[in-house]
mmCIF file of C-alpha atoms and ligand atoms in Angstrom:
data_model
loop_
_atom_site.group_PDB
_atom_site.id
_atom_site.type_symbol
_atom_site.label_atom_id
_atom_site.label_comp_id
_atom_site.label_asym_id
_atom_site.label_seq_id
_atom_site.Cartn_x
_atom_site.Cartn_y
_atom_site.Cartn_z
ATOM 1 C CA MET A 1 0.068 -0.156 -0.195
ATOM 2 C CA SER A 2 1.572 3.283 -0.631
ATOM 3 C CA THR A 3 1.058 6.954 1.143
ATOM 4 C CA LEU A 4 1.346 9.957 0.457
ATOM 5 C CA GLN A 5 5.001 9.809 2.691
ATOM 6 C CA GLY A 6 6.856 12.980 2.636
ATOM 7 C CA ASN A 7 9.512 10.928 0.381
ATOM 8 C CA ASP A 8 6.693 10.342 -2.630
ATOM 9 C CA PHE A 9 7.791 12.578 -4.875
ATOM 10 C CA GLU A 10 10.421 12.804 -8.022
ATOM 11 C CA ASP A 11 12.247 16.011 -8.415
ATOM 12 C CA GLY A 12 12.125 18.550 -11.300
ATOM 13 C CA ASN A 13 13.758 16.208 -13.895
ATOM 14 C CA VAL A 14 10.691 14.587 -14.755
ATOM 15 C CA LEU A 15 9.296 17.510 -16.222
ATOM 16 C CA GLY A 16 11.282 17.651 -19.440
ATOM 17 C CA GLY A 17 8.894 15.622 -20.591
ATOM 18 C CA PRO A 18 5.192 16.480 -20.423
ATOM 19 C CA PHE A 19 6.600 20.487 -20.457
ATOM 20 C CA ALA A 20 8.039 20.496 -23.834
ATOM 21 C CA GLU A 21 4.147 19.960 -24.804
ATOM 22 C CA ILE A 22 3.817 23.705 -24.214
ATOM 23 C CA PHE A 23 7.332 25.289 -23.789
ATOM 24 C CA VAL A 24 10.042 25.841 -26.762
ATOM 25 C CA HIS A 25 13.006 25.133 -24.707
ATOM 26 C CA ASP A 26 14.114 22.627 -21.808
ATOM 27 C CA LEU A 27 11.630 23.813 -18.505
ATOM 28 C CA THR A 28 14.289 21.563 -16.393
ATOM 29 C CA ALA A 29 17.247 23.775 -17.584
ATOM 30 C CA ALA A 30 15.251 27.054 -16.190
ATOM 31 C CA THR A 31 15.469 28.830 -12.949
ATOM 32 C CA GLY A 32 12.505 29.632 -11.421
ATOM 33 C CA ARG A 33 11.467 31.677 -9.087
ATOM 34 C CA CYS A 34 8.485 31.359 -6.318
ATOM 35 C CA ARG A 35 5.768 34.029 -5.758
ATOM 36 C CA PHE A 36 5.689 32.510 -1.947
ATOM 37 C CA CYS A 37 8.965 31.689 -0.085
ATOM 38 C CA GLY A 38 11.037 33.920 -2.553
ATOM 39 C CA LEU A 39 13.156 31.233 -3.223
ATOM 40 C CA ASP A 40 15.589 30.935 -6.656
ATOM 41 C CA GLY A 41 16.423 28.342 -7.913
ATOM 42 C CA PRO A 42 16.517 24.955 -10.819
ATOM 43 C CA MET A 43 13.747 23.830 -11.827
ATOM 44 C CA ALA A 44 15.176 20.635 -11.864
ATOM 45 C CA ALA A 45 14.720 20.965 -8.162
ATOM 46 C CA VAL A 46 11.627 21.285 -7.422
ATOM 47 C CA HIS A 47 9.121 19.135 -6.042
ATOM 48 C CA VAL A 48 6.556 16.936 -8.711
ATOM 49 C CA TYR A 49 4.003 15.025 -7.720
ATOM 50 C CA ALA A 50 2.986 13.097 -10.962
ATOM 51 C CA ARG A 51 1.058 10.208 -10.422
ATOM 52 C CA ALA A 52 -1.593 12.711 -9.569
ATOM 53 C CA PRO A 53 -4.144 13.274 -12.840
ATOM 54 C CA GLY A 54 -2.285 15.681 -13.176
ATOM 55 C CA VAL A 55 1.284 17.242 -12.374
ATOM 56 C CA VAL A 56 1.970 18.798 -9.683
ATOM 57 C CA VAL A 57 4.880 21.328 -8.642
ATOM 58 C CA ARG A 58 5.925 22.270 -5.658
ATOM 59 C CA CYS A 59 8.541 24.432 -4.026
ATOM 60 C CA PRO A 60 11.495 22.781 -2.501
ATOM 61 C CA GLY A 61 11.744 25.684 0.046
ATOM 62 C CA CYS A 62 7.992 26.018 1.406
ATOM 63 C CA GLN A 63 6.013 23.249 -0.337
ATOM 64 C CA GLU A 64 3.538 25.648 -2.004
ATOM 65 C CA VAL A 65 2.377 25.293 -5.553
ATOM 66 C CA LEU A 66 4.596 26.249 -8.028
ATOM 67 C CA MET A 67 2.128 24.663 -10.884
ATOM 68 C CA ARG A 68 -0.167 22.115 -12.143
ATOM 69 C CA LEU A 69 -0.498 21.015 -15.773
ATOM 70 C CA VAL A 70 -3.520 18.608 -16.035
ATOM 71 C CA SER A 71 -4.449 17.012 -19.200
ATOM 72 C CA THR A 72 -7.975 16.468 -19.879
ATOM 73 C CA PRO A 73 -10.403 15.258 -22.924
ATOM 74 C CA ARG A 74 -10.428 18.572 -23.670
ATOM 75 C CA GLY A 75 -6.734 19.743 -24.187
ATOM 76 C CA LEU A 76 -4.267 20.893 -21.784
ATOM 77 C CA GLU A 77 -4.437 23.347 -18.644
ATOM 78 C CA LEU A 78 -1.441 25.006 -17.162
ATOM 79 C CA ASP A 79 -1.675 27.172 -13.933
ATOM 80 C CA ALA A 80 1.557 28.631 -13.463
ATOM 81 C CA SER A 81 0.891 31.673 -10.773
ATOM 82 C CA GLY A 82 2.882 29.783 -8.002
ATOM 83 C CA LEU A 83 5.603 30.892 -10.026
ATOM 84 C CA ALA A 84 6.953 34.722 -10.280
ATOM 85 C CA HIS A 85 9.703 34.820 -12.684
ATOM 86 C CA LEU A 86 11.094 31.629 -15.020
ATOM 87 C CA SER A 87 14.202 32.161 -16.914
ATOM 88 C CA TRP A 88 16.655 29.973 -19.648
ATOM 89 C CA ARG A 89 20.247 30.969 -19.835
ATOM 90 C CA LEU A 90 20.967 30.742 -23.534
ATOM 91 C CA MET B 1 25.106 17.060 -32.020
ATOM 92 C CA THR B 2 25.228 19.879 -29.709
ATOM 93 C CA SER B 3 23.614 20.559 -26.516
ATOM 94 C CA GLU B 4 21.321 23.425 -27.737
ATOM 95 C CA LEU B 5 19.899 21.281 -30.500
ATOM 96 C CA VAL B 6 19.197 18.548 -27.795
ATOM 97 C CA GLY B 7 17.406 21.130 -25.388
ATOM 98 C CA ARG B 8 15.275 22.915 -27.932
ATOM 99 C CA ALA B 9 14.271 19.711 -29.943
ATOM 100 C CA VAL B 10 9.907 19.829 -29.580
ATOM 101 C CA LEU B 11 9.687 16.328 -27.917
ATOM 102 C CA GLY B 12 7.347 13.898 -29.409
ATOM 103 C CA TRP B 13 7.283 10.084 -28.795
ATOM 104 C CA ARG B 14 8.641 8.173 -31.458
ATOM 105 C CA VAL B 15 8.055 4.391 -32.093
ATOM 106 C CA ALA B 16 10.998 1.972 -30.465
ATOM 107 C CA GLU B 17 11.652 -2.101 -30.936
ATOM 108 C CA LEU B 18 13.246 -3.875 -28.301
ATOM 109 C CA VAL B 19 16.159 -5.181 -29.992
ATOM 110 C CA GLU B 20 18.132 -7.098 -27.007
ATOM 111 C CA SER B 21 17.358 -7.729 -23.267
ATOM 112 C CA TRP B 22 19.473 -9.137 -20.971
ATOM 113 C CA PRO B 23 19.237 -9.871 -16.945
ATOM 114 C CA GLU B 24 21.279 -7.350 -14.926
ATOM 115 C CA THR B 25 20.477 -8.934 -11.573
ATOM 116 C CA ALA B 26 18.236 -11.330 -10.244
ATOM 117 C CA SER B 27 15.851 -8.272 -10.245
ATOM 118 C CA ALA B 28 17.111 -5.941 -13.000
ATOM 119 C CA ARG B 29 16.818 -6.063 -17.025
ATOM 120 C CA ALA B 30 19.168 -4.345 -19.386
ATOM 121 C CA LEU B 31 16.738 -3.242 -22.313
ATOM 122 C CA VAL B 32 18.071 -2.118 -25.648
ATOM 123 C CA LEU B 33 15.826 -0.261 -27.697
ATOM 124 C CA GLY B 34 16.329 0.632 -31.464
ATOM 125 C CA VAL B 35 15.116 4.419 -32.188
ATOM 126 C CA PRO B 36 16.154 4.977 -36.078
ATOM 127 C CA ASP B 37 15.291 8.803 -35.645
ATOM 128 C CA TRP B 38 17.003 9.204 -32.275
ATOM 129 C CA PRO B 39 18.555 12.683 -31.824
ATOM 130 C CA GLY B 40 21.297 12.206 -29.744
ATOM 131 C CA HIS B 41 21.518 12.787 -26.229
ATOM 132 C CA ARG B 42 23.742 13.827 -23.599
ATOM 133 C CA ALA B 43 25.116 11.942 -20.744
ATOM 134 C CA GLY B 44 22.458 12.135 -17.700
ATOM 135 C CA GLN B 45 19.343 12.244 -19.678
ATOM 136 C CA HIS B 46 16.180 10.358 -19.654
ATOM 137 C CA VAL B 47 13.521 9.101 -21.927
ATOM 138 C CA ASP B 48 10.054 8.783 -21.084
ATOM 139 C CA LEU B 49 8.138 5.003 -21.773
ATOM 140 C CA ARG B 50 4.530 5.086 -22.799
ATOM 141 C CA LEU B 51 2.147 1.785 -22.095
ATOM 142 C CA THR B 52 -1.194 1.851 -23.661
ATOM 143 C CA GLY B 53 -3.473 -0.869 -22.817
ATOM 144 C CA PRO B 54 -6.543 -2.134 -25.159
ATOM 145 C CA ASP B 55 -8.857 0.037 -23.877
ATOM 146 C CA GLY B 56 -6.591 2.517 -24.526
ATOM 147 C CA TYR B 57 -4.929 3.712 -20.722
ATOM 148 C CA THR B 58 -1.880 5.152 -20.927
ATOM 149 C CA THR B 59 0.469 5.603 -17.868
ATOM 150 C CA GLU B 60 3.730 6.965 -18.186
ATOM 151 C CA ARG B 61 7.119 6.141 -16.104
ATOM 152 C CA SER B 62 10.694 8.357 -16.804
ATOM 153 C CA TYR B 63 13.962 5.928 -17.314
ATOM 154 C CA SER B 64 17.332 7.334 -17.716
ATOM 155 C CA LEU B 65 20.000 6.174 -20.672
ATOM 156 C CA ALA B 66 22.708 3.906 -19.870
ATOM 157 C CA SER B 67 24.406 4.168 -22.914
ATOM 158 C CA PRO B 68 26.709 6.842 -24.060
ATOM 159 C CA ALA B 69 25.854 9.562 -26.837
ATOM 160 C CA ALA B 70 26.907 7.226 -29.672
ATOM 161 C CA ARG B 71 25.691 5.766 -32.796
ATOM 162 C CA SER B 72 26.080 2.588 -33.428
ATOM 163 C CA PRO B 73 26.605 1.107 -37.042
ATOM 164 C CA GLY B 74 23.059 -0.520 -36.897
ATOM 165 C CA GLY B 75 21.385 2.815 -36.075
ATOM 166 C CA TRP B 76 20.562 4.226 -32.473
ATOM 167 C CA ARG B 77 20.408 1.861 -29.886
ATOM 168 C CA LEU B 78 19.631 3.336 -26.288
ATOM 169 C CA GLN B 79 19.849 1.279 -23.106
ATOM 170 C CA LEU B 80 17.788 1.000 -20.191
ATOM 171 C CA VAL B 81 18.082 -0.791 -16.664
ATOM 172 C CA VAL B 82 15.124 -1.365 -15.233
ATOM 173 C CA GLN B 83 14.781 -2.098 -12.046
ATOM 174 C CA ARG B 84 11.783 -4.536 -10.687
ATOM 175 C CA VAL B 85 8.882 -2.943 -7.582
ATOM 176 C CA GLN B 86 7.248 -5.528 -6.623
ATOM 177 C CA ASP B 87 3.985 -4.147 -6.403
ATOM 178 C CA GLY B 88 4.634 -1.548 -9.296
ATOM 179 C CA GLU B 89 2.307 -1.338 -12.139
ATOM 180 C CA VAL B 90 5.181 -0.753 -14.783
ATOM 181 C CA SER B 91 8.630 -1.900 -14.120
ATOM 182 C CA PRO B 92 7.390 -5.838 -13.423
ATOM 183 C CA TYR B 93 5.945 -5.626 -17.122
ATOM 184 C CA LEU B 94 9.019 -4.228 -18.404
ATOM 185 C CA THR B 95 11.908 -6.419 -16.918
ATOM 186 C CA ASP B 96 9.363 -9.817 -17.163
ATOM 187 C CA VAL B 97 6.870 -9.488 -20.310
ATOM 188 C CA PHE B 98 8.261 -7.022 -22.686
ATOM 189 C CA ALA B 99 10.269 -9.200 -25.028
ATOM 190 C CA ALA B 100 12.811 -8.585 -28.163
ATOM 191 C CA GLY B 101 10.340 -7.380 -31.337
ATOM 192 C CA ASN B 102 7.542 -5.546 -28.979
ATOM 193 C CA LEU B 103 7.002 -1.922 -29.742
ATOM 194 C CA ILE B 104 7.004 0.658 -27.071
ATOM 195 C CA GLU B 105 6.680 4.665 -27.683
ATOM 196 C CA VAL B 106 9.299 6.515 -26.127
ATOM 197 C CA ARG B 107 9.931 10.344 -25.674
ATOM 198 C CA GLY B 108 13.359 11.995 -25.638
ATOM 199 C CA PRO B 109 16.140 12.914 -24.756
ATOM 200 C CA ILE B 110 14.600 14.805 -21.585
ATOM 201 C CA GLY B 111 16.562 16.671 -18.993
ATOM 202 C CA GLY B 112 18.714 19.881 -19.554
ATOM 203 C CA TRP B 113 20.351 20.180 -16.404
ATOM 204 C CA PHE B 114 21.569 16.601 -14.652
ATOM 205 C CA VAL B 115 23.597 16.269 -17.720
ATOM 206 C CA TRP B 116 28.143 15.918 -17.845
ATOM 207 C CA SER B 117 29.994 16.329 -20.938
ATOM 208 C CA PRO B 118 33.514 16.463 -20.999
ATOM 209 C CA ARG B 119 34.009 20.084 -21.986
ATOM 210 C CA GLU B 120 32.183 21.947 -19.206
ATOM 211 C CA GLY B 121 33.253 22.320 -15.746
ATOM 212 C CA GLY B 122 36.778 23.419 -16.325
ATOM 213 C CA GLY B 123 38.754 20.808 -15.236
ATOM 214 C CA ALA B 124 37.014 19.665 -11.855
ATOM 215 C CA PRO B 125 37.109 16.817 -10.840
ATOM 216 C CA VAL B 126 33.679 14.866 -10.631
ATOM 217 C CA LEU B 127 31.819 13.133 -7.542
ATOM 218 C CA LEU B 128 29.240 10.517 -8.482
ATOM 219 C CA VAL B 129 27.056 9.193 -5.376
ATOM 220 C CA ALA B 130 24.373 6.488 -6.870
ATOM 221 C CA GLY B 131 22.093 4.746 -4.372
ATOM 222 C CA GLY B 132 20.069 1.429 -6.131
ATOM 223 C CA SER B 133 19.318 2.179 -9.742
ATOM 224 C CA GLY B 134 20.414 5.659 -9.570
ATOM 225 C CA ILE B 135 23.437 4.478 -11.236
ATOM 226 C CA VAL B 136 22.107 4.231 -14.474
ATOM 227 C CA PRO B 137 22.424 8.181 -15.605
ATOM 228 C CA LEU B 138 25.585 8.275 -13.658
ATOM 229 C CA MET B 139 26.975 5.163 -15.739
ATOM 230 C CA SER B 140 26.078 6.871 -18.773
ATOM 231 C CA MET B 141 28.456 9.862 -17.784
ATOM 232 C CA ILE B 142 31.130 6.913 -17.019
ATOM 233 C CA ARG B 143 30.407 5.743 -20.452
ATOM 234 C CA GLU B 144 30.716 8.575 -22.292
ATOM 235 C CA ARG B 145 34.000 9.583 -20.859
ATOM 236 C CA ARG B 146 35.564 6.637 -21.784
ATOM 237 C CA PHE B 147 33.859 7.602 -25.541
ATOM 238 C CA ARG B 148 35.302 11.178 -26.092
ATOM 239 C CA ARG B 149 38.082 10.117 -24.217
ATOM 240 C CA ASP B 150 38.341 12.687 -21.272
ATOM 241 C CA ARG B 151 40.313 12.523 -18.394
ATOM 242 C CA THR B 152 38.583 14.299 -16.338
ATOM 243 C CA PRO B 153 38.796 12.861 -12.768
ATOM 244 C CA PHE B 154 35.902 10.861 -11.576
ATOM 245 C CA ARG B 155 35.508 9.176 -8.153
ATOM 246 C CA LEU B 156 31.950 6.981 -7.976
ATOM 247 C CA VAL B 157 30.234 5.870 -5.195
ATOM 248 C CA TYR B 158 27.638 3.461 -5.040
ATOM 249 C CA SER B 159 25.347 2.126 -2.201
ATOM 250 C CA LEU B 160 23.674 -0.742 -2.343
ATOM 251 C CA ARG B 161 22.171 -3.021 -0.955
ATOM 252 C CA THR B 162 23.511 -6.529 -0.881
ATOM 253 C CA GLN B 163 26.714 -7.593 -3.603
ATOM 254 C CA ALA B 164 23.947 -9.371 -5.990
ATOM 255 C CA ASP B 165 22.219 -5.913 -6.697
ATOM 256 C CA GLU B 166 25.154 -4.735 -8.447
ATOM 257 C CA LEU B 167 24.373 -3.482 -11.714
ATOM 258 C CA PHE B 168 27.387 -3.384 -14.547
ATOM 259 C CA ALA B 169 28.950 -5.044 -11.861
ATOM 260 C CA ASP B 170 31.820 -5.949 -14.553
ATOM 261 C CA GLU B 171 32.009 -3.075 -16.170
ATOM 262 C CA LEU B 172 32.632 -1.342 -13.025
ATOM 263 C CA ASN B 173 35.266 -3.533 -11.188
ATOM 264 C CA ARG B 174 37.106 -4.065 -13.736
ATOM 265 C CA PRO B 175 37.517 -1.091 -15.415
ATOM 266 C CA GLY B 176 38.498 -1.058 -19.612
ATOM 267 C CA ILE B 177 40.692 1.110 -21.924
ATOM 268 C CA GLY B 178 39.541 4.560 -21.414
ATOM 269 C CA ASP B 179 38.550 4.145 -17.551
ATOM 270 C CA GLY B 180 41.887 5.113 -16.067
ATOM 271 C CA GLY B 181 41.269 7.896 -13.557
ATOM 272 C CA VAL B 182 37.629 6.239 -12.390
ATOM 273 C CA GLU B 183 37.008 5.216 -8.902
ATOM 274 C CA THR B 184 34.668 2.758 -7.377
ATOM 275 C CA PHE B 185 33.902 2.571 -4.370
ATOM 276 C CA VAL B 186 31.003 0.202 -2.878
ATOM 277 C CA VAL B 187 28.552 0.506 0.063
ATOM 278 C CA ARG B 188 26.775 -2.473 0.899
ATOM 279 C CA THR B 189 23.695 -0.915 3.542
ATOM 280 C CA ARG B 190 22.775 -5.091 4.261
ATOM 281 C CA GLU B 191 26.055 -6.849 4.175
ATOM 282 C CA ASP B 192 30.086 -5.987 4.987
ATOM 283 C CA SER B 193 32.185 -5.393 2.281
ATOM 284 C CA PRO B 194 35.184 -8.146 3.368
ATOM 285 C CA ARG B 195 37.715 -5.959 1.207
ATOM 286 C CA SER B 196 37.233 -2.809 2.159
ATOM 287 C CA GLY B 197 36.786 -4.056 5.910
ATOM 288 C CA ARG B 198 33.182 -1.455 5.699
ATOM 289 C CA PRO B 199 30.487 -2.817 7.947
ATOM 290 C CA ALA B 200 26.781 -2.743 6.727
ATOM 291 C CA GLY B 201 25.373 0.324 7.245
ATOM 292 C CA ARG B 202 23.712 3.514 5.094
ATOM 293 C CA ILE B 203 25.927 5.680 2.979
ATOM 294 C CA SER B 204 28.077 8.397 6.144
ATOM 295 C CA ALA B 205 29.512 11.234 6.183
ATOM 296 C CA ALA B 206 32.729 9.811 6.587
ATOM 297 C CA ASP B 207 31.984 7.373 3.172
ATOM 298 C CA LEU B 208 32.021 10.578 1.357
ATOM 299 C CA ALA B 209 34.522 12.191 3.029
ATOM 300 C CA ALA B 210 36.810 8.994 2.746
ATOM 301 C CA TRP B 211 36.073 8.030 -1.075
ATOM 302 C CA GLY B 212 34.815 11.693 -2.558
ATOM 303 C CA TRP B 213 37.010 15.109 -3.327
ATOM 304 C CA PRO B 214 37.654 17.343 -0.881
ATOM 305 C CA ALA B 215 35.487 19.825 -1.007
ATOM 306 C CA ASP B 216 38.351 22.428 -1.665
ATOM 307 C CA PHE B 217 38.921 20.687 -4.827
ATOM 308 C CA ALA B 218 35.169 22.088 -5.915
ATOM 309 C CA PRO B 219 34.183 18.897 -7.351
ATOM 310 C CA ARG B 220 31.056 18.717 -9.271
ATOM 311 C CA CYS B 221 28.689 15.990 -7.740
ATOM 312 C CA PHE B 222 26.096 14.173 -9.604
ATOM 313 C CA VAL B 223 23.446 12.303 -7.095
ATOM 314 C CA CYS B 224 21.286 10.097 -8.092
ATOM 315 C CA GLY B 225 19.012 7.335 -6.750
ATOM 316 C CA PRO B 226 15.612 6.945 -4.554
ATOM 317 C CA THR B 227 14.723 10.512 -3.098
ATOM 318 C CA GLY B 228 15.407 9.899 0.135
ATOM 319 C CA PHE B 229 19.120 8.127 -0.722
ATOM 320 C CA VAL B 230 19.532 11.639 -2.769
ATOM 321 C CA GLU B 231 17.973 14.027 -0.079
ATOM 322 C CA GLU B 232 20.385 11.910 2.588
ATOM 323 C CA VAL B 233 23.448 12.355 0.359
ATOM 324 C CA ALA B 234 22.854 15.965 -0.615
ATOM 325 C CA ARG B 235 22.857 16.849 3.514
ATOM 326 C CA LEU B 236 25.782 15.002 3.667
ATOM 327 C CA LEU B 237 27.811 16.768 1.451
ATOM 328 C CA LEU B 238 26.796 20.406 2.045
ATOM 329 C CA SER B 239 27.650 19.367 5.652
ATOM 330 C CA LEU B 240 31.155 18.392 4.373
ATOM 331 C CA GLY B 241 31.258 21.604 2.582
ATOM 332 C CA HIS B 242 30.292 21.188 -0.395
ATOM 333 C CA SER B 243 28.795 24.223 -2.204
ATOM 334 C CA PRO B 244 25.032 24.010 -3.675
ATOM 335 C CA ASP B 245 25.711 25.469 -6.797
ATOM 336 C CA ASP B 246 28.103 22.334 -7.096
ATOM 337 C CA ILE B 247 25.490 19.873 -5.853
ATOM 338 C CA LYS B 248 22.620 18.426 -9.293
ATOM 339 C CA THR B 249 20.564 15.766 -7.648
ATOM 340 C CA GLU B 250 18.280 13.602 -9.537
ATOM 341 C CA ARG B 251 15.537 11.180 -7.459
ATOM 342 C CA PHE B 252 14.213 8.335 -8.825
ATOM 343 C CA GLY B 253 10.511 8.227 -6.517
ATOM 344 C CA PRO B 254 10.007 6.538 -3.656
ATOM 345 C CA SER B 255 12.453 5.274 -1.361
ATOM 346 C CA GLY B 256 10.859 1.759 -1.089
ATOM 347 C CA PRO B 257 8.258 0.422 1.389
HETATM 348 C C1 LIG C 301 14.276 11.010 -13.649
HETATM 349 C C2 LIG C 301 13.725 9.756 -13.569
HETATM 350 C C3 LIG C 301 14.446 8.198 -14.258
HETATM 351 C C4 LIG C 301 14.371 7.096 -13.896
HETATM 352 N N1 LIG C 301 15.465 6.671 -14.120
HETATM 353 C C5 LIG C 301 14.865 4.869 -13.707
HETATM 354 C C6 LIG C 301 16.019 3.685 -14.576
HETATM 355 O O1 LIG C 301 16.565 3.978 -15.297
HETATM 356 N N2 LIG C 301 16.028 2.255 -13.337
HETATM 357 C C7 LIG C 301 14.684 1.954 -12.711
HETATM 358 O O2 LIG C 301 13.939 1.099 -12.630
HETATM 359 N N3 LIG C 301 13.764 3.696 -12.504
HETATM 360 C C8 LIG C 301 13.873 5.004 -12.635
HETATM 361 N N4 LIG C 301 12.827 5.734 -12.437
HETATM 362 C C9 LIG C 301 12.040 5.266 -11.680
HETATM 363 C C10 LIG C 301 10.825 4.845 -12.716
HETATM 364 O O3 LIG C 301 10.391 5.837 -13.164
HETATM 365 C C11 LIG C 301 10.096 4.425 -11.774
HETATM 366 O O4 LIG C 301 9.107 4.996 -10.660
HETATM 367 C C12 LIG C 301 10.163 3.003 -11.447
HETATM 368 O O5 LIG C 301 10.056 2.322 -12.370
HETATM 369 C C13 LIG C 301 9.177 2.319 -10.403
HETATM 370 O O6 LIG C 301 7.500 2.406 -11.835
HETATM 371 P P1 LIG C 301 6.314 1.105 -11.855
HETATM 372 O O7 LIG C 301 5.298 1.388 -12.124
HETATM 373 O O8 LIG C 301 7.005 -0.181 -11.711
HETATM 374 O O9 LIG C 301 5.614 1.604 -9.971
HETATM 375 P P2 LIG C 301 4.632 2.275 -9.576
HETATM 376 O O10 LIG C 301 3.507 1.661 -9.769
HETATM 377 O O11 LIG C 301 4.541 3.852 -9.978
HETATM 378 O O12 LIG C 301 4.679 2.000 -7.677
HETATM 379 C C14 LIG C 301 4.003 0.828 -7.249
HETATM 380 C C15 LIG C 301 4.782 0.702 -5.957
HETATM 381 O O13 LIG C 301 6.010 1.134 -5.215
HETATM 382 C C16 LIG C 301 6.389 2.333 -4.881
HETATM 383 N N5 LIG C 301 7.121 2.919 -5.890
HETATM 384 C C17 LIG C 301 7.764 3.071 -6.783
HETATM 385 N N6 LIG C 301 8.432 4.151 -7.159
HETATM 386 C C18 LIG C 301 9.543 3.380 -6.969
HETATM 387 C C19 LIG C 301 10.988 3.265 -6.640
HETATM 388 N N7 LIG C 301 12.005 4.041 -7.402
HETATM 389 N N8 LIG C 301 11.906 2.678 -5.546
HETATM 390 C C20 LIG C 301 10.988 1.963 -4.608
HETATM 391 N N9 LIG C 301 9.414 1.843 -4.834
HETATM 392 C C21 LIG C 301 8.952 3.113 -5.776
HETATM 393 C C22 LIG C 301 5.363 2.650 -5.373
HETATM 394 O O14 LIG C 301 5.614 3.832 -3.502
HETATM 395 C C23 LIG C 301 4.574 2.314 -5.026
HETATM 396 O O15 LIG C 301 4.053 1.315 -3.744
HETATM 397 C C24 LIG C 301 13.716 6.922 -13.002
HETATM 398 C C25 LIG C 301 12.446 7.969 -12.243
HETATM 399 C C26 LIG C 301 12.859 9.597 -12.893
HETATM 400 C C27 LIG C 301 11.776 10.336 -11.946
HETATM 401 ZN ZN1 LIG C 302 8.776 29.072 -2.209
#
């Protein structure tokens, strides 16, 4: 039996696949800033809960939700309201 | 193939065929996928595999690439190693049912952060720390180093339950041509290691201090394995004085029951 424990997440490295359907640049190579605690860091280090009906991305600093990606029969829905900023060094 | 191109490729699903497979250990299987139109990859990247049931239900899992970024004479051959998770949905299928000639959907290469290539880092040494199947992307880095004839000093600290769980045992214990400068140390958590005189136990700061690089050398550290393992090793490396900027981690998911 699996229960949702503190360790039941993957990290931002897994976001590359699902988010390649949306972003032209690799999300795992980006830096993001949390709107809640201000933490600035690599998107590869966020906490990802991907076995839900969608993908939930949480801040590794304060655990607030940074992004939610849901795939429905009607299409893809992205809520990125927990992110203040995303940047790529190209 | 430049990293930029890999990073920018818009990823779609490709059909791959299982060319061959073999048991790596009693509970892990190496899979070689033939992917005709593979764009190339970097050491450390992974792929997503998608399975579709007869009723249209689909499920995806990520698996690291074990192969270096090298095309073989027969076209691209991607090696994965899948560790069976007893009550898992996908891994038992891949290790026990999926057979040569079967097709599967692959998306990748994925990941622009947990990657290593010979040119970057200005010659800083590299510390690889693997827990269980976390060795897979790190093996890809060791193979890439060999393939590119790179001389960057590598140290690998590989934590596993017992000797029987060791992946790539032959290759790591009898290093081939080109692996000079790669040092391997195995930490066993459930049995003693008579050769090193190390008693069974979880990886410790002492292991990393003895077998890693001093923090003064500013090594680039790559840590991969189950989530709990990765958290613990990252914490230990910070406590030994390594800079957070030099530590890259990849979590494979739950630490198991
Ligand atoms: C970037 C990335 C790369 C990965 N590379 C590899 C790889 O090279 N080789 C590899 O074998 N795996 C790898 N994994 C893990 C892999 O994606 C799957 O999570 C794993 O195969 C389990 O899938 P499953 O469908 O069999 O189990 P699930 O059906 O997803 O899980 C079933 C049960 O097992 C537990 N569980 C889930 N995952 C694990 C785990 N990893 N260890 C222990 N218990 C678990 C769950 O809590 C649950 O109780 C990688 C993961 C990521 C994120
Ligand atoms: Zn935060």
